[in-house]
Amino acid sequence: PSGTTEKDKIPVIVLLHKYTNTGFDTKMNHFIQQSLEKGMAVFTMDLLGYGSRIEEGTSFYERYPSWSKMGKMVTDTQAAINALGEIDFIDKNQIYLSGYALGGTVAIFTAALQDEVAGIAVASAFTPLRTAEKEMEGIHTYSHLYGLIPKWGYFIDQPDKIPVDFPEIMAAISPAPLMVISPEKDRHASIKQVSRTIDLLEKLSLKVYG
């Protein structure tokens, strides 16, 4: 925000892009401008395999065969959070994550692992894997289509056996508040199963806004 000084302590949003965009997409400008006008800083970046990091994503598994692209995206987001916490005018107790589609998924994973996340807001970010229908973004999408988490591929034929799913991951975000936006006609997600997940989280007394 204009007029910010080192004496200020302002909140910041880490804004993570979707599958087809980069961290510098002009479509984000309206949201960024609104955030700045409200006194919030915004941080964006290219996730692995997008924008300035396309080549890095292409050869990723040749360089790091035992890693996962999702793990790298989460690690990069954690590094961004840690770096923001070192900036004088940033309130390190008010670092928030927001993302759409892929960006929302990365935000969910990161918030579950990073205590410094004050809250998250995601859109079209998930559908439960154990109950995902074939046309939905289930295990095959993560393991084969995008190669985000290859080892999940072991559970393609037995989705009910996968050791962790989004309800458990999102439960780990507590006590930070969580906002979930899921369109009724999202062809990649089941609004019924997403709503069921939200209901389960609310029973655990999580602060969920669906």
Short mmCIF file of C-alpha atoms in Angstrom, two decimals, residues 5-160:
data_model
loop_
_atom_site.label_atom_id
_atom_site.label_comp_id
_atom_site.label_asym_id
_atom_site.label_seq_id
_atom_site.Cartn_x
_atom_site.Cartn_y
_atom_site.Cartn_z
CA THR A 5 6.69 2.88 6.29
CA GLU A 6 8.97 0.58 8.24
CA LYS A 7 7.10 1.58 11.39
CA ASP A 8 3.85 0.12 10.06
CA LYS A 9 2.69 -3.44 10.70
CA ILE A 10 0.34 -4.45 7.91
CA PRO A 11 -1.25 -7.77 6.92
CA VAL A 12 -0.20 -9.56 3.73
CA ILE A 13 -1.93 -11.98 1.38
CA VAL A 14 0.10 -14.64 -0.46
CA LEU A 15 -1.92 -14.98 -3.67
CA LEU A 16 -1.35 -18.29 -5.50
CA HIS A 17 -2.36 -18.73 -9.14
CA LYS A 18 -4.37 -21.47 -10.86
CA TYR A 19 -3.24 -24.15 -13.35
CA THR A 20 -3.17 -21.94 -16.45
CA ASN A 21 -1.82 -18.67 -15.08
CA THR A 22 1.34 -17.21 -13.60
CA GLY A 23 1.96 -15.16 -10.50
CA PHE A 24 2.07 -12.04 -12.68
CA ASP A 25 -1.27 -12.51 -14.45
CA THR A 26 -2.98 -9.16 -15.08
CA LYS A 27 -6.36 -10.76 -14.26
CA MET A 28 -5.28 -10.57 -10.63
CA ASN A 29 -4.80 -6.80 -10.78
CA HIS A 30 -8.33 -5.90 -9.63
CA PHE A 31 -8.08 -8.11 -6.54
CA ILE A 32 -4.59 -6.83 -5.79
CA GLN A 33 -5.67 -3.19 -6.13
CA GLN A 34 -8.64 -3.73 -3.82
CA SER A 35 -6.36 -5.36 -1.25
CA LEU A 36 -3.90 -2.47 -1.41
CA GLU A 37 -6.71 0.04 -0.95
CA LYS A 38 -7.76 -1.82 2.20
CA GLY A 39 -4.22 -1.54 3.58
CA MET A 40 -3.10 -5.10 2.85
CA ALA A 41 0.08 -6.05 1.02
CA VAL A 42 -0.04 -8.77 -1.65
CA PHE A 43 2.69 -11.23 -2.58
CA THR A 44 2.55 -13.29 -5.80
CA MET A 45 5.00 -15.69 -7.41
CA ASP A 46 5.27 -18.27 -10.17
CA LEU A 47 4.69 -21.79 -8.92
CA LEU A 48 6.93 -24.59 -10.17
CA GLY A 49 6.29 -25.28 -13.87
CA TYR A 50 4.55 -22.00 -14.65
CA GLY A 51 5.61 -18.63 -16.05
CA SER A 52 9.32 -18.07 -15.52
CA ARG A 53 9.66 -21.58 -14.06
CA ILE A 54 8.39 -23.72 -16.95
CA GLU A 55 11.75 -25.34 -17.67
CA GLU A 56 12.31 -26.00 -13.98
CA GLY A 57 9.07 -27.96 -13.90
CA THR A 58 9.84 -29.89 -17.09
CA SER A 59 13.01 -31.50 -15.75
CA PHE A 60 11.96 -31.62 -12.10
CA TYR A 61 11.70 -35.40 -11.65
CA GLU A 62 14.95 -36.00 -13.51
CA ARG A 63 16.69 -33.84 -10.92
CA TYR A 64 14.68 -34.86 -7.88
CA PRO A 65 13.15 -38.33 -8.47
CA SER A 66 12.18 -38.82 -4.82
CA TRP A 67 10.42 -35.45 -4.43
CA SER A 68 7.00 -34.28 -5.62
CA LYS A 69 6.03 -31.12 -7.47
CA MET A 70 3.33 -30.41 -4.90
CA GLY A 71 5.88 -30.76 -2.13
CA LYS A 72 8.15 -28.26 -3.90
CA MET A 73 5.27 -25.80 -4.38
CA VAL A 74 4.42 -26.05 -0.69
CA THR A 75 8.07 -25.64 0.31
CA ASP A 76 8.35 -22.54 -1.89
CA THR A 77 5.21 -21.08 -0.31
CA GLN A 78 6.58 -21.77 3.16
CA ALA A 79 9.78 -19.99 2.17
CA ALA A 80 7.73 -17.00 1.00
CA ILE A 81 5.91 -16.90 4.34
CA ASN A 82 9.19 -17.01 6.26
CA ALA A 83 10.70 -14.26 4.08
CA LEU A 84 7.64 -12.02 4.48
CA GLY A 85 7.90 -12.42 8.24
CA GLU A 86 11.34 -10.82 8.09
CA ILE A 87 10.12 -7.61 6.41
CA ASP A 88 9.84 -4.78 8.93
CA PHE A 89 6.47 -3.37 7.85
CA ILE A 90 4.75 -6.79 7.58
CA ASP A 91 2.76 -8.08 10.54
CA LYS A 92 4.05 -11.65 10.76
CA ASN A 93 0.95 -12.57 12.76
CA GLN A 94 -1.28 -11.62 9.82
CA ILE A 95 0.05 -13.60 6.88
CA TYR A 96 -2.83 -15.06 4.88
CA LEU A 97 -3.01 -17.47 1.93
CA SER A 98 -5.45 -17.30 -0.95
CA GLY A 99 -5.65 -19.27 -4.18
CA TYR A 100 -7.82 -20.58 -6.97
CA ALA A 101 -7.72 -24.18 -8.29
CA LEU A 102 -4.06 -25.27 -8.07
CA GLY A 103 -3.22 -22.20 -5.99
CA GLY A 104 -5.98 -23.07 -3.56
CA THR A 105 -4.74 -26.64 -3.24
CA VAL A 106 -1.21 -25.45 -2.50
CA ALA A 107 -2.65 -23.03 0.07
CA ILE A 108 -4.49 -25.87 1.83
CA PHE A 109 -1.40 -28.06 2.04
CA THR A 110 0.78 -25.16 3.20
CA ALA A 111 -1.63 -23.95 5.87
CA ALA A 112 -1.86 -27.48 7.28
CA LEU A 113 1.92 -27.51 7.73
CA GLN A 114 2.74 -23.88 8.57
CA ASP A 115 1.59 -22.49 11.92
CA GLU A 116 2.39 -18.93 10.82
CA VAL A 117 -0.60 -18.89 8.44
CA ALA A 118 -3.26 -16.67 10.03
CA GLY A 119 -6.05 -17.85 7.72
CA ILE A 120 -6.81 -18.95 4.17
CA ALA A 121 -9.44 -18.39 1.48
CA VAL A 122 -9.63 -20.78 -1.47
CA ALA A 123 -11.86 -21.32 -4.49
CA SER A 124 -12.33 -24.50 -6.57
CA ALA A 125 -9.42 -25.96 -4.64
CA PHE A 126 -10.39 -29.55 -3.92
CA THR A 127 -12.77 -32.44 -4.04
CA PRO A 128 -12.38 -35.38 -1.63
CA LEU A 129 -10.25 -38.07 -3.25
CA ARG A 130 -11.78 -41.18 -1.71
CA THR A 131 -15.20 -40.39 -3.18
CA ALA A 132 -14.20 -38.60 -6.41
CA GLU A 133 -15.96 -39.80 -9.56
CA LYS A 134 -13.90 -40.50 -12.70
CA GLU A 135 -14.66 -37.14 -14.32
CA MET A 136 -13.62 -35.27 -11.18
CA GLU A 137 -10.11 -34.19 -10.22
CA GLY A 138 -9.29 -37.29 -8.24
CA ILE A 139 -6.16 -39.29 -7.60
CA HIS A 140 -5.34 -39.75 -11.31
CA THR A 141 -5.23 -35.98 -11.81
CA TYR A 142 -2.64 -35.51 -9.09
CA SER A 143 -0.52 -38.57 -9.90
CA HIS A 144 -0.61 -38.78 -13.71
CA LEU A 145 -2.27 -35.80 -15.43
CA TYR A 146 -0.29 -33.09 -13.64
CA GLY A 147 2.30 -35.23 -11.89
CA LEU A 148 1.92 -33.27 -8.69
CA ILE A 149 2.06 -36.25 -6.31
CA PRO A 150 3.15 -39.35 -8.28
CA LYS A 151 2.98 -41.76 -5.35
CA TRP A 152 -0.76 -41.19 -5.03
CA GLY A 153 -0.97 -43.23 -8.22
CA TYR A 154 -0.62 -46.39 -6.14
CA PHE A 155 -4.19 -45.77 -4.95
CA ILE A 156 -5.93 -45.18 -8.31
CA ASP A 157 -7.72 -48.53 -8.16
CA GLN A 158 -8.29 -48.35 -4.40
CA PRO A 159 -9.09 -44.71 -3.60
CA ASP A 160 -10.59 -45.67 -0.25
#
